[in-house]
Coordinates of C-alpha atoms in Angstrom, one line a residue:
Chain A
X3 CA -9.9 1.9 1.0
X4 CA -13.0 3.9 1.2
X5 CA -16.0 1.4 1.3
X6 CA -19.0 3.2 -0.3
X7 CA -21.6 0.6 0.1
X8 CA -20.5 0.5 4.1
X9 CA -20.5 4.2 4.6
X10 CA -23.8 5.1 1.8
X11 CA -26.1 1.8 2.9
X12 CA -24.5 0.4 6.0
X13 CA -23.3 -3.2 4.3
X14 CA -20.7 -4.8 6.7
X15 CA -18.0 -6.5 5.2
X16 CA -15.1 -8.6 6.3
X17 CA -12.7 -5.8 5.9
X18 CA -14.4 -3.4 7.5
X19 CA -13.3 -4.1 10.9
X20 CA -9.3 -2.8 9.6
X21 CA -11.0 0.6 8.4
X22 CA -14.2 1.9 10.2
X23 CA -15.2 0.8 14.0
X24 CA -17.4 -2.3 14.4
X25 CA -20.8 -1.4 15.5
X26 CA -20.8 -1.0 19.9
X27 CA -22.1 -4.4 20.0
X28 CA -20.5 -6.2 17.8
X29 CA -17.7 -8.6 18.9
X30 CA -15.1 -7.9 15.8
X31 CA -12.2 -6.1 16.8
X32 CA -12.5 -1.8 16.7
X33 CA -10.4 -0.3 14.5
X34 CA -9.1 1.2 17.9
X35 CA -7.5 -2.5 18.8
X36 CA -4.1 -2.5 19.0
X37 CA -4.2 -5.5 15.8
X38 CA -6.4 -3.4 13.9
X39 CA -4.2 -0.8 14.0
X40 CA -1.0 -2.8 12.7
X41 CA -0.5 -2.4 8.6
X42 CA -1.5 -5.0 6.2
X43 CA 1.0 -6.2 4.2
X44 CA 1.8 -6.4 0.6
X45 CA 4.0 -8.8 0.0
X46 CA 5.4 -8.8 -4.3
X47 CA 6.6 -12.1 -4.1
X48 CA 8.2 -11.8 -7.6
X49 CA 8.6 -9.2 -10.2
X50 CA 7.5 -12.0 -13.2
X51 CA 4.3 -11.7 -14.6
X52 CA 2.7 -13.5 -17.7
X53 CA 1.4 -9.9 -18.6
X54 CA 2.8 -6.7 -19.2
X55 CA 0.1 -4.0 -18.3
X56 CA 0.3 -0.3 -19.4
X57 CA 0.0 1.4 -15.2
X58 CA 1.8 -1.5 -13.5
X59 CA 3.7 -0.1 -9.9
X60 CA 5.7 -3.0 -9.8
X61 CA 7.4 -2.6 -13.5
X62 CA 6.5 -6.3 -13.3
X63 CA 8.6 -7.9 -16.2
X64 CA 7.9 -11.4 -18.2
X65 CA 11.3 -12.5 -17.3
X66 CA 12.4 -13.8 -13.9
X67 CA 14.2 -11.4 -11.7
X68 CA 17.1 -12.3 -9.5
X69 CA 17.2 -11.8 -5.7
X70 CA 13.6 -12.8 -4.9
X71 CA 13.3 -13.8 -1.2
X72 CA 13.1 -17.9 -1.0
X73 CA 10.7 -20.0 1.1
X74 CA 12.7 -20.1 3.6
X75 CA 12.9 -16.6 4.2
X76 CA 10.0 -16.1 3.3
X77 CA 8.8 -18.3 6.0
X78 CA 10.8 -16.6 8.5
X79 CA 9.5 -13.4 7.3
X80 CA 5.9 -14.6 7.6
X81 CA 6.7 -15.4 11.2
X82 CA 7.9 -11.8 11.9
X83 CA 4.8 -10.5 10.7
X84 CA 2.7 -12.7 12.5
X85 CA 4.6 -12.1 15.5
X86 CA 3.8 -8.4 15.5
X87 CA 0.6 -8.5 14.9
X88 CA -0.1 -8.1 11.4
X89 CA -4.0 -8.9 10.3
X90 CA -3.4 -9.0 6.6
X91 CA -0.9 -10.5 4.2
X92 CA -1.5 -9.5 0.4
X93 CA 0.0 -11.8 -1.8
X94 CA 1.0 -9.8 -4.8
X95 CA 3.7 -8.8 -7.8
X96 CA 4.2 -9.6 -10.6
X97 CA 2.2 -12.0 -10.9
X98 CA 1.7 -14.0 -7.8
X99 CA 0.8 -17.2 -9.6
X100 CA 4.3 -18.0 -11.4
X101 CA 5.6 -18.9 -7.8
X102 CA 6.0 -22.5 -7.4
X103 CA 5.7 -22.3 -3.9
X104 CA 3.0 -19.3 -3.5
X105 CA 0.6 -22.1 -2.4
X106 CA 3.1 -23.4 0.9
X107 CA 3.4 -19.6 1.7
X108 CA -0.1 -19.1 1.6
X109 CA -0.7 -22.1 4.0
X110 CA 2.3 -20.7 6.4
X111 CA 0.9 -17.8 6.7
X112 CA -2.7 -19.1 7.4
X113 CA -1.1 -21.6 9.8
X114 CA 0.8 -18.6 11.5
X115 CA -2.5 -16.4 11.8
X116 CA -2.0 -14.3 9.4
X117 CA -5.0 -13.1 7.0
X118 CA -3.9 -14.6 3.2
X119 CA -5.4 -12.6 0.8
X120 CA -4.5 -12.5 -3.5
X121 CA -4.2 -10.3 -5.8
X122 CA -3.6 -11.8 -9.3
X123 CA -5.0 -11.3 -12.9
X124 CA -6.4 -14.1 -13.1
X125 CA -5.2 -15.9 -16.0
X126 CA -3.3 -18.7 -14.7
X127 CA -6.1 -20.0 -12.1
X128 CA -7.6 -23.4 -13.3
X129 CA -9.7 -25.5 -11.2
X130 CA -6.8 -27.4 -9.6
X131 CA -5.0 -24.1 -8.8
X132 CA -7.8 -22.7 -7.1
X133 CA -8.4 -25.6 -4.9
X134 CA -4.5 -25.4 -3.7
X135 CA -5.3 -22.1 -2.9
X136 CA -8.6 -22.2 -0.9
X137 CA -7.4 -25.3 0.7
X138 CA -4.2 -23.7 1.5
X139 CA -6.4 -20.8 3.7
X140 CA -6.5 -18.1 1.1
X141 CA -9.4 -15.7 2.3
X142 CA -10.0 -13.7 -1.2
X143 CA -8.8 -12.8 -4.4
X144 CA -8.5 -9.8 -5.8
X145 CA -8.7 -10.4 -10.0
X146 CA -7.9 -7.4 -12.4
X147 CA -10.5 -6.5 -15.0
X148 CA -9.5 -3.1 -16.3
X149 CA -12.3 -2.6 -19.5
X150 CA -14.3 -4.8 -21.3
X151 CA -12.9 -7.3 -23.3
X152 CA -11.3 -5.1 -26.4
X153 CA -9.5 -2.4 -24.2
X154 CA -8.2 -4.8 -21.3
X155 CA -6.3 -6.7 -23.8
X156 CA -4.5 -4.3 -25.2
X157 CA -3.9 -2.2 -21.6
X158 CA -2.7 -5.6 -20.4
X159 CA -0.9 -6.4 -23.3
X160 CA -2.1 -10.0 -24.6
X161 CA -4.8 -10.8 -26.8
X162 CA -7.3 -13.3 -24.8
X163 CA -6.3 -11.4 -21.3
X164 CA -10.0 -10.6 -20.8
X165 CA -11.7 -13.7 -21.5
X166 CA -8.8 -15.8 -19.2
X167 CA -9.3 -13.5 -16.0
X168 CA -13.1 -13.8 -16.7
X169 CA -12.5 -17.8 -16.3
X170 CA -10.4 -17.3 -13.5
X171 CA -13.5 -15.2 -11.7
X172 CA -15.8 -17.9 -12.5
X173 CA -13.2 -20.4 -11.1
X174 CA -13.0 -19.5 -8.0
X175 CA -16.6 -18.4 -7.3
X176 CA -17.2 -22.0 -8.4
X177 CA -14.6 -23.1 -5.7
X178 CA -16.2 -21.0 -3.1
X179 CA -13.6 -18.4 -3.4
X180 CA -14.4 -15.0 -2.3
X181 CA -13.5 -13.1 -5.3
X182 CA -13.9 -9.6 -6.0
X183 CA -12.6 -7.3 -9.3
X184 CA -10.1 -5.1 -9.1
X185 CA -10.2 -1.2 -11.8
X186 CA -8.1 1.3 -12.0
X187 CA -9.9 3.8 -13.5
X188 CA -8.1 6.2 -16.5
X189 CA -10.0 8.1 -19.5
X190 CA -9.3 4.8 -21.5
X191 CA -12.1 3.0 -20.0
X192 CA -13.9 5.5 -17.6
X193 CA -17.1 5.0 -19.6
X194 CA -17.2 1.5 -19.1
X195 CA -17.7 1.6 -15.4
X196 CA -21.1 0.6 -15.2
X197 CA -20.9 -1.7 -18.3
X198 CA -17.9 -3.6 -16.5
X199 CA -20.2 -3.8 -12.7
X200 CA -22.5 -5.3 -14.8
X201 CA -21.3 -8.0 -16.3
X202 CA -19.0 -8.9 -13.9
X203 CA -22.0 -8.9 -10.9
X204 CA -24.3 -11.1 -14.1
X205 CA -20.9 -13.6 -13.6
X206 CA -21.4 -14.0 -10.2
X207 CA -19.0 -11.2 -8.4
X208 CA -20.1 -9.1 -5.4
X209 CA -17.1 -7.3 -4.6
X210 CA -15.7 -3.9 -6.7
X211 CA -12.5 -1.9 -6.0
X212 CA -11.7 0.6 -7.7
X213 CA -8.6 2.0 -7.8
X214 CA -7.6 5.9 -8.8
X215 CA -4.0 6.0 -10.5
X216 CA -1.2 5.8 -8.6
X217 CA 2.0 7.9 -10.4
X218 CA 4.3 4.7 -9.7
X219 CA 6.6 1.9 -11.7
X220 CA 5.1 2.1 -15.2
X221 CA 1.9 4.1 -14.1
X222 CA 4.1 7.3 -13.6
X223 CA 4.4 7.1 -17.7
X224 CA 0.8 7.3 -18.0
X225 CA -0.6 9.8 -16.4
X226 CA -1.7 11.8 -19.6
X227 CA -4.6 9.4 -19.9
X228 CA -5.1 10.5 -16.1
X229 CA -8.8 11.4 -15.2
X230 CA -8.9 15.7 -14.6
X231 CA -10.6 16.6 -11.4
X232 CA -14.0 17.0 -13.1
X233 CA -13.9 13.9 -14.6
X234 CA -12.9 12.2 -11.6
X235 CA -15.6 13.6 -9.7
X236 CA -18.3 12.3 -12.2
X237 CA -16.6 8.7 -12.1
X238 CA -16.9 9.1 -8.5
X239 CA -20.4 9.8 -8.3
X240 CA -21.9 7.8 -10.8
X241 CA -19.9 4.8 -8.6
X242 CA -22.3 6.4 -5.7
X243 CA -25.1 6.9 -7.9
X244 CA -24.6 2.8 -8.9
X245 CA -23.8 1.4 -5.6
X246 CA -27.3 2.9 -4.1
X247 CA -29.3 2.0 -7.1
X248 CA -27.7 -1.8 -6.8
X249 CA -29.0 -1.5 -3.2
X250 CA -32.1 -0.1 -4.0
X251 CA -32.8 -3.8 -6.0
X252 CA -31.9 -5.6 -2.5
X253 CA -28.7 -6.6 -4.1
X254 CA -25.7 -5.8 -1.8
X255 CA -22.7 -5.6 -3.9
X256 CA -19.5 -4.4 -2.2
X257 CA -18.4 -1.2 -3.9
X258 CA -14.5 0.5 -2.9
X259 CA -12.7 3.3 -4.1
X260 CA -8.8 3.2 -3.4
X261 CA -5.9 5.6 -4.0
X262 CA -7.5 9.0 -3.5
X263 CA -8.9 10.5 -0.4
X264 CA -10.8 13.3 -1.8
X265 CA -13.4 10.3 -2.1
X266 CA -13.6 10.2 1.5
X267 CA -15.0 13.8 1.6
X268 CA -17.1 13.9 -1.4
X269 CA -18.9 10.7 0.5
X270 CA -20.0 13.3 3.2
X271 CA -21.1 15.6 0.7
X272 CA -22.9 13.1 -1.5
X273 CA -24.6 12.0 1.7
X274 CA -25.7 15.4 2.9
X275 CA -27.2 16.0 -0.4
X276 CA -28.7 12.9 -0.8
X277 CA -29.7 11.4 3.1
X278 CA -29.0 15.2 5.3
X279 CA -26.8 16.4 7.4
X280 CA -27.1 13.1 10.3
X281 CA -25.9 10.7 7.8
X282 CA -23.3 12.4 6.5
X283 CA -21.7 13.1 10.0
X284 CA -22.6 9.6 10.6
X285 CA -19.7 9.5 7.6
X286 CA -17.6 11.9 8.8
X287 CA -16.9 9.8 12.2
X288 CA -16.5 6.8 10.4
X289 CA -14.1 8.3 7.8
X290 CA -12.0 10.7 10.3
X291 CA -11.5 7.7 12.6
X292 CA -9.9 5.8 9.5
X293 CA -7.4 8.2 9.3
X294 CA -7.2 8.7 6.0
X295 CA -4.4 7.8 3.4
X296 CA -2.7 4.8 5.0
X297 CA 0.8 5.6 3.6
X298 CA 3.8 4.7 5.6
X299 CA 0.8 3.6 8.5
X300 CA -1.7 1.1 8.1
X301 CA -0.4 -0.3 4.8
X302 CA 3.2 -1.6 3.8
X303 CA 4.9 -3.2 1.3
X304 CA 7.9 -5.7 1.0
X305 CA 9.0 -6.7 -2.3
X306 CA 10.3 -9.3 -4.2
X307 CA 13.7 -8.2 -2.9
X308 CA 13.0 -8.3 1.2
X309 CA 12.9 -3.9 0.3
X310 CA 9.8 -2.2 2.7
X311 CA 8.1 0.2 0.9
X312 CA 5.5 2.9 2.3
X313 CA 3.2 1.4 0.1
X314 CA 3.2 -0.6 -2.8
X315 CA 3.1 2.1 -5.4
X316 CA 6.0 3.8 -4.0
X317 CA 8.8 1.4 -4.9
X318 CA 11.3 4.0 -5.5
X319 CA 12.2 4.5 -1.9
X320 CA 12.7 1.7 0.8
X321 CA 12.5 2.3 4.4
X322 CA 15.0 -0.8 5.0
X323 CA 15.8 -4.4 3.6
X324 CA 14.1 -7.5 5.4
X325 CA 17.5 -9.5 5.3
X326 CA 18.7 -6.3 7.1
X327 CA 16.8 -5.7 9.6
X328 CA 12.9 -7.2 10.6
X329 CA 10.4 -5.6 9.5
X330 CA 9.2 -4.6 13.1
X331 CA 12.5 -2.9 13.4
X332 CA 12.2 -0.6 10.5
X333 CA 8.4 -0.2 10.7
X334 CA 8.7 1.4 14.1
X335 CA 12.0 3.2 13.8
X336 CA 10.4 6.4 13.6
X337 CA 14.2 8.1 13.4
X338 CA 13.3 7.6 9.5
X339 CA 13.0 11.4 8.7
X340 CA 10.5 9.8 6.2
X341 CA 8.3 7.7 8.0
X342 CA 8.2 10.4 11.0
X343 CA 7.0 13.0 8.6
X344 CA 4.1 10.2 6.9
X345 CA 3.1 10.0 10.1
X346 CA 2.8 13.9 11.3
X347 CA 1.6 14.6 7.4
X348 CA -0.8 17.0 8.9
X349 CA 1.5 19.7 10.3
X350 CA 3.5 19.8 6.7
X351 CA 0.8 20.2 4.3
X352 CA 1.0 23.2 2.2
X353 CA -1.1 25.0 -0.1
X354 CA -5.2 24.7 -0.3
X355 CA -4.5 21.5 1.8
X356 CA -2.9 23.3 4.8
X357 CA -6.4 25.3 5.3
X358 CA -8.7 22.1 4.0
X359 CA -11.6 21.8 6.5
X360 CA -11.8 18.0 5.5
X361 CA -7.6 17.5 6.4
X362 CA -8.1 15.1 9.5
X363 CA -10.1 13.4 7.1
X364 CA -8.1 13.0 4.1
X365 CA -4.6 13.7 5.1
X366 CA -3.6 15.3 1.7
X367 CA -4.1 11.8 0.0
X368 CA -1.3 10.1 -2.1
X369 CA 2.4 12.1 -1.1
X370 CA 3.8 9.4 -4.1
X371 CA 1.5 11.5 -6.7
X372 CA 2.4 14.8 -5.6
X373 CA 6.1 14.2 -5.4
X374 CA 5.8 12.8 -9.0
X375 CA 4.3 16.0 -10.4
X376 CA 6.0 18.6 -8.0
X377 CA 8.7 19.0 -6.6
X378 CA 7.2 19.2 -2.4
X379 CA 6.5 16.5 -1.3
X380 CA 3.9 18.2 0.9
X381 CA 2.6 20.1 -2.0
X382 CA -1.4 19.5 -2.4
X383 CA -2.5 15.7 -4.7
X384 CA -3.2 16.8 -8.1
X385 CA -6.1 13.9 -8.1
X386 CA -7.9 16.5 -5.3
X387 CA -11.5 17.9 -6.7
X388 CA -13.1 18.8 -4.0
X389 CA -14.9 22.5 -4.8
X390 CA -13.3 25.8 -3.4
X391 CA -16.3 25.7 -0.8
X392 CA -16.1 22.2 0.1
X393 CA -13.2 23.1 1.6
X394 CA -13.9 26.2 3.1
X395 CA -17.4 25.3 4.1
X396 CA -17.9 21.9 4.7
X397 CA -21.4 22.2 7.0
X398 CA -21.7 18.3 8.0
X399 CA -18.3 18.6 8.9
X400 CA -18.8 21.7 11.0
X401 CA -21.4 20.1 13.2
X402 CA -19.5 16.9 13.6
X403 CA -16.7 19.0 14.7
X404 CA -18.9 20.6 17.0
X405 CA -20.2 17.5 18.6
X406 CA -17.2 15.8 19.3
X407 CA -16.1 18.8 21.2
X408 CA -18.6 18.8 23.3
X409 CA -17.9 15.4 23.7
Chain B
X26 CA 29.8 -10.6 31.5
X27 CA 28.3 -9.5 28.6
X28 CA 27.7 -11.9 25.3
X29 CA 29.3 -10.7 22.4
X30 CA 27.2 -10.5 19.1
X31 CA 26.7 -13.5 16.8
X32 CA 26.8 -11.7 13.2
X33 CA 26.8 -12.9 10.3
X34 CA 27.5 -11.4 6.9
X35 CA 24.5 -11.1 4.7
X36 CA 24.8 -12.6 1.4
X37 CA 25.1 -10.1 -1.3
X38 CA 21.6 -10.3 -3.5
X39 CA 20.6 -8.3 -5.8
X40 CA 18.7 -5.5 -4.7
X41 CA 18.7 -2.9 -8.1
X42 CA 14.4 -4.0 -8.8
X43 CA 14.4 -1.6 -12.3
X44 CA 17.8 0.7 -11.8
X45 CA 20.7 1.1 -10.0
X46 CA 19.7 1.5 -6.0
X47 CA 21.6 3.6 -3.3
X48 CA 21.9 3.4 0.2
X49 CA 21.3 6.8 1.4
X50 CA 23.0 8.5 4.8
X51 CA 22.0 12.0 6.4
X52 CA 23.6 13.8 8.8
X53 CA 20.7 16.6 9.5
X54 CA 22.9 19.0 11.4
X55 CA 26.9 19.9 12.1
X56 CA 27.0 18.2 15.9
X57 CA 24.8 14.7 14.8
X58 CA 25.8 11.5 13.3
X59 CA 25.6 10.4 9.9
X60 CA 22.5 8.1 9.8
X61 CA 21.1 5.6 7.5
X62 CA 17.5 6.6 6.2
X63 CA 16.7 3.9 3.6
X64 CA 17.1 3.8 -0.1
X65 CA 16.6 5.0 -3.8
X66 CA 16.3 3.9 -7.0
X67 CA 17.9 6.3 -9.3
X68 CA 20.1 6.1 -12.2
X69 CA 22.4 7.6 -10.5
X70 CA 24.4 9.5 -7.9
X71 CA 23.2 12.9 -8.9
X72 CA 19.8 11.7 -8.7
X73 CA 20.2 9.6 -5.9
X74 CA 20.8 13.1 -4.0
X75 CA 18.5 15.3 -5.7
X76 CA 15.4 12.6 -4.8
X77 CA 17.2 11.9 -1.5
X78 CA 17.0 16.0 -1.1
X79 CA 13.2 16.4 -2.1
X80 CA 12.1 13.3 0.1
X81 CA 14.0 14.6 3.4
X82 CA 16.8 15.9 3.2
X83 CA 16.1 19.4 2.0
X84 CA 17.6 20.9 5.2
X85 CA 20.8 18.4 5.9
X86 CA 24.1 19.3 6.5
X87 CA 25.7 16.2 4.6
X88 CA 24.3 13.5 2.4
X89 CA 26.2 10.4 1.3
X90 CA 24.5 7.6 -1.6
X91 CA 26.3 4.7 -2.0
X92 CA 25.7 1.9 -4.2
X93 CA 24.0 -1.1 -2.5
X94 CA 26.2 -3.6 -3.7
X95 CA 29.3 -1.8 -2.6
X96 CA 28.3 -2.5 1.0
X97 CA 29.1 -5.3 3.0
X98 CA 26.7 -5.9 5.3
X99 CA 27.1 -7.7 8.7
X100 CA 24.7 -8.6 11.0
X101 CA 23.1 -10.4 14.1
X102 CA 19.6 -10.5 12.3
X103 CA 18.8 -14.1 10.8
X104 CA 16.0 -13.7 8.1
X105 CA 19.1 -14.5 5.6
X106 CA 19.7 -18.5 5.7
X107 CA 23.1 -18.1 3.0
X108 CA 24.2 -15.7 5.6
X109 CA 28.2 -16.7 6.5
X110 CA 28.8 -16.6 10.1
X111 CA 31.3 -14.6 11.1
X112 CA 34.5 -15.6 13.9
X113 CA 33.0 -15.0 16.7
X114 CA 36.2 -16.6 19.1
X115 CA 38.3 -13.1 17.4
X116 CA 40.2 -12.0 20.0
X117 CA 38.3 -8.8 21.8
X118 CA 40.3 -5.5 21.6
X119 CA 38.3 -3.9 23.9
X120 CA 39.7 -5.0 27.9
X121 CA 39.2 -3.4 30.7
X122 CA 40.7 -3.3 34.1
X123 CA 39.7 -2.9 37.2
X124 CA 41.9 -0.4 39.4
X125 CA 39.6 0.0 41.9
X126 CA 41.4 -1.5 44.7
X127 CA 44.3 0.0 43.8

């Protein structure tokens, strides 16, 4: 996750602490912290959902699917994670809600230490839900809005879709629920950015991500409605562009861009141009020492089955089966010709990425998108827009190269 | 004397999330063991191998996919609570003398 208000007007956020360094005196833990470095945790605890949306990664279904992991496992799994030192569990799926027992997992994993977070569509959260919920320790949830009211329906496939994830916002911020939206940007409702910030931030929500398609489960069937490079980049800024004027008005809405980490280097460009070259090396520290696309590192996924994913878009290939083996195990068995080569990404990439000057900063982004539209799997993202001479002559990256080495 | 290991052989779930799944093995050179590197969904073998071959195993000497559910899987890990223990008081095949002294 890139957060654009953090890194463009200096709002600190509870989740910053997992992807930029605290501030020096500041007594959360620095991203350098052995914890902070562990992944968070996806957890699809079913493959049922209520809806049936157009770019799932899951390939959620209506129906229930056999071989879910049960509480008891679940539990035990819960405990595994804690145990090495997991800050964040996502509860996800599917559709998170059509667990019976999602609420005593949730209060396990609070009660073990682990971070509960949700990520849902909203539709099934009435008042008495949410209450089990926040009393059971959930931290946030993450709803999905992905248009206004017309378009979300039929991308998420039920009439009404809109208006009950809407009422599930206005639930939980009732309840005292941290609650942010969640937008996976396409042409289908790229226009409606700004229309959708909005009226969400009129109902009451601070919190924005937004997420770039990932070529995974049903998503890989969609990527003719994909965003091109140029278009991305103009989505990108006008989300800069909106975050700063929302700022501007002393409101301080949280504003994140996920899936893509071109964003990471047009923030340091964006910033020279808009605040000089201090700030946007201000950026590029805070951006290099994230490390980029999380893949196969700082984010995981287990699903429904006990399968470990490298994230959850990439549901094609698992490192290892929980009832196997613990997730520990397979996490750090770096043997995994895989995981080794997620982790060394830097000395594989090929083409304009091999001779990038922003690679220690973005890594070559998503290796799911590339392997889904070529066939190298350290081929360059198709999502990448940087300019020719943003990657041949990035100057705020230059000098922030320049001071570290003197360092 | 050394404790011998408690396995126990994990119940046989589903594992197939939209297709068929395979277990995938690689042995990356002539002189190394075949090892297990995960899995893939594919529908099947021939793709099993061709995705198996463009996520890692471009350069191996030998890759084997077998179906998940054809494996019987036995182990001292205990996520699994269905999991049948296994006879542990088996007779040990292995002995071992001492000649030492002799």
């Amino acid at each position: 996750m890139i957060s654009i208000s953090k890194l463009l007007c200096d709002v600190d956020a509870e989740g910053d602490g997992l992807r930029y360094d605290a501030a020096e005196e500041s007594s959360k833990l620095q991203i350098r912290d052995t914890k902070q470095q562990r992944p968070v945790v996806v957890w699809n605890v079913t493959k049922q959902c209520n809806l049936y949306c157009d770019h799932c990664y899951a390939a959620a279904d209506t129906e229930t699917a056999s071989g879910e992991l049960s509480t008891a496992e679940g539990k035990r799994l819960l405990d595994e994670l804690a145990d090495c030192g997991v800050p964040v569990i996502l509860f996800s799926g599917g559709e998170p809600l059509v667990r019976n027992d999602l609420v005593e997992l949730i209060d396990y994993a609070a009660d073990v230490g682990l971070r509960p977070i949700l990520s849902t569509n909203g539709t099934l959260l009435t008042n008495e839900r949410v209450q089990e919920l926040k009393d059971a320790g959930v931290a946030y949830a993450g709803i999905s809005v992905d248009d206004l009211p017309e378009h979300h329906d039929a991308f998420r496939g039920q009439d009404g879709a809109f208006e009950a994830a809407v009422n599930g916002i206005r639930t939980c911020l009732d309840a005292g629920l941290k609650t942010g939206l969640r937008y996976t940007t396409t042409r289908r409702n790229a226009d409606d950015l700004e229309a959708i910030v909005d009226l969400l931030h009129d109902v009451g929500v601070d919190r924005f991500c937004f997420y770039h398609l990932e070529y995974g489960g049903r998503g890989s069937d969609i990527v003719d409605i994909d965003l091109t490079p140029e278009e991305r980049r103009e989505a990108v800024r006008q989300l800069f562009d909106l975050t700063l004027q929302y700022h501007d008005r002393g409101e301080d809405i949280e504003t994140l861009l996920v899936g893509n980490y071109a964003d990471a280097t047009y923030i340091i460009e964006y910033a020279n141009e808009k605040f000089g070259t201090d700030h946007a090396r201000e950026i590029y520290e805070y951006v290099r020492q994230n490390g980029g696309t999380p893949a196969g590192e700082r984010i995981a996924d287990i699903d429904y089955q006990g399968n470990i994913h490298p994230t959850q878009f990439w549901q094609g290939y698992s490192l290892g089966n929980v009832r196997d083996r613990s997730f520990p195990d397979i996490w750090e068995d770096e043997s995994n010709p895989l995981l080794s080569a997620l982790r060394n990404r830097e000395k594989h990439l090929k083409g304009k990425c091999a001779d990038c000057a922003y690679r220690d900063v973005c890594r070559g982004s998503s290796r799911l998108r590339v392997l889904t539209v070529h066939d190298d799997l350290f081929a360059p993202d198709p999502q990448c827009y940087l300019t020719a001479s943003e990657r041949s002559d990035p100057t705020p990256v230059e000098s922030g190269r320049r001071r570290i080495d003197t360092e | 004397m050394i404790e011998k290991a408690h396995r126990a052989m994990i119940w046989n779930y589903p594992r197939d999330a939209s297709e068929q799944e395979w277990e995938v093995f690689i042995r990356e050179g002539r002189d190394e063991p075949l090892r297990h590197v995960g899995s893939i969904t594919a529908p099947d073998n021939e793709m099993a191998h061709e995705q198996a071959s463009r996520l890692f195993a471009r350069y191996a000497t030998d890759v084997w996919v077998c179906p998940v559910d054809a494996i019987a899987r036995y182990s001292t890990h205990d996520l699994d609570r269905n999991a049948k223990p296994v006879n542990s008081d088996a007779d040990e095949s292995r002995t071992h003398e001492d000649l030492s002294d002799i």
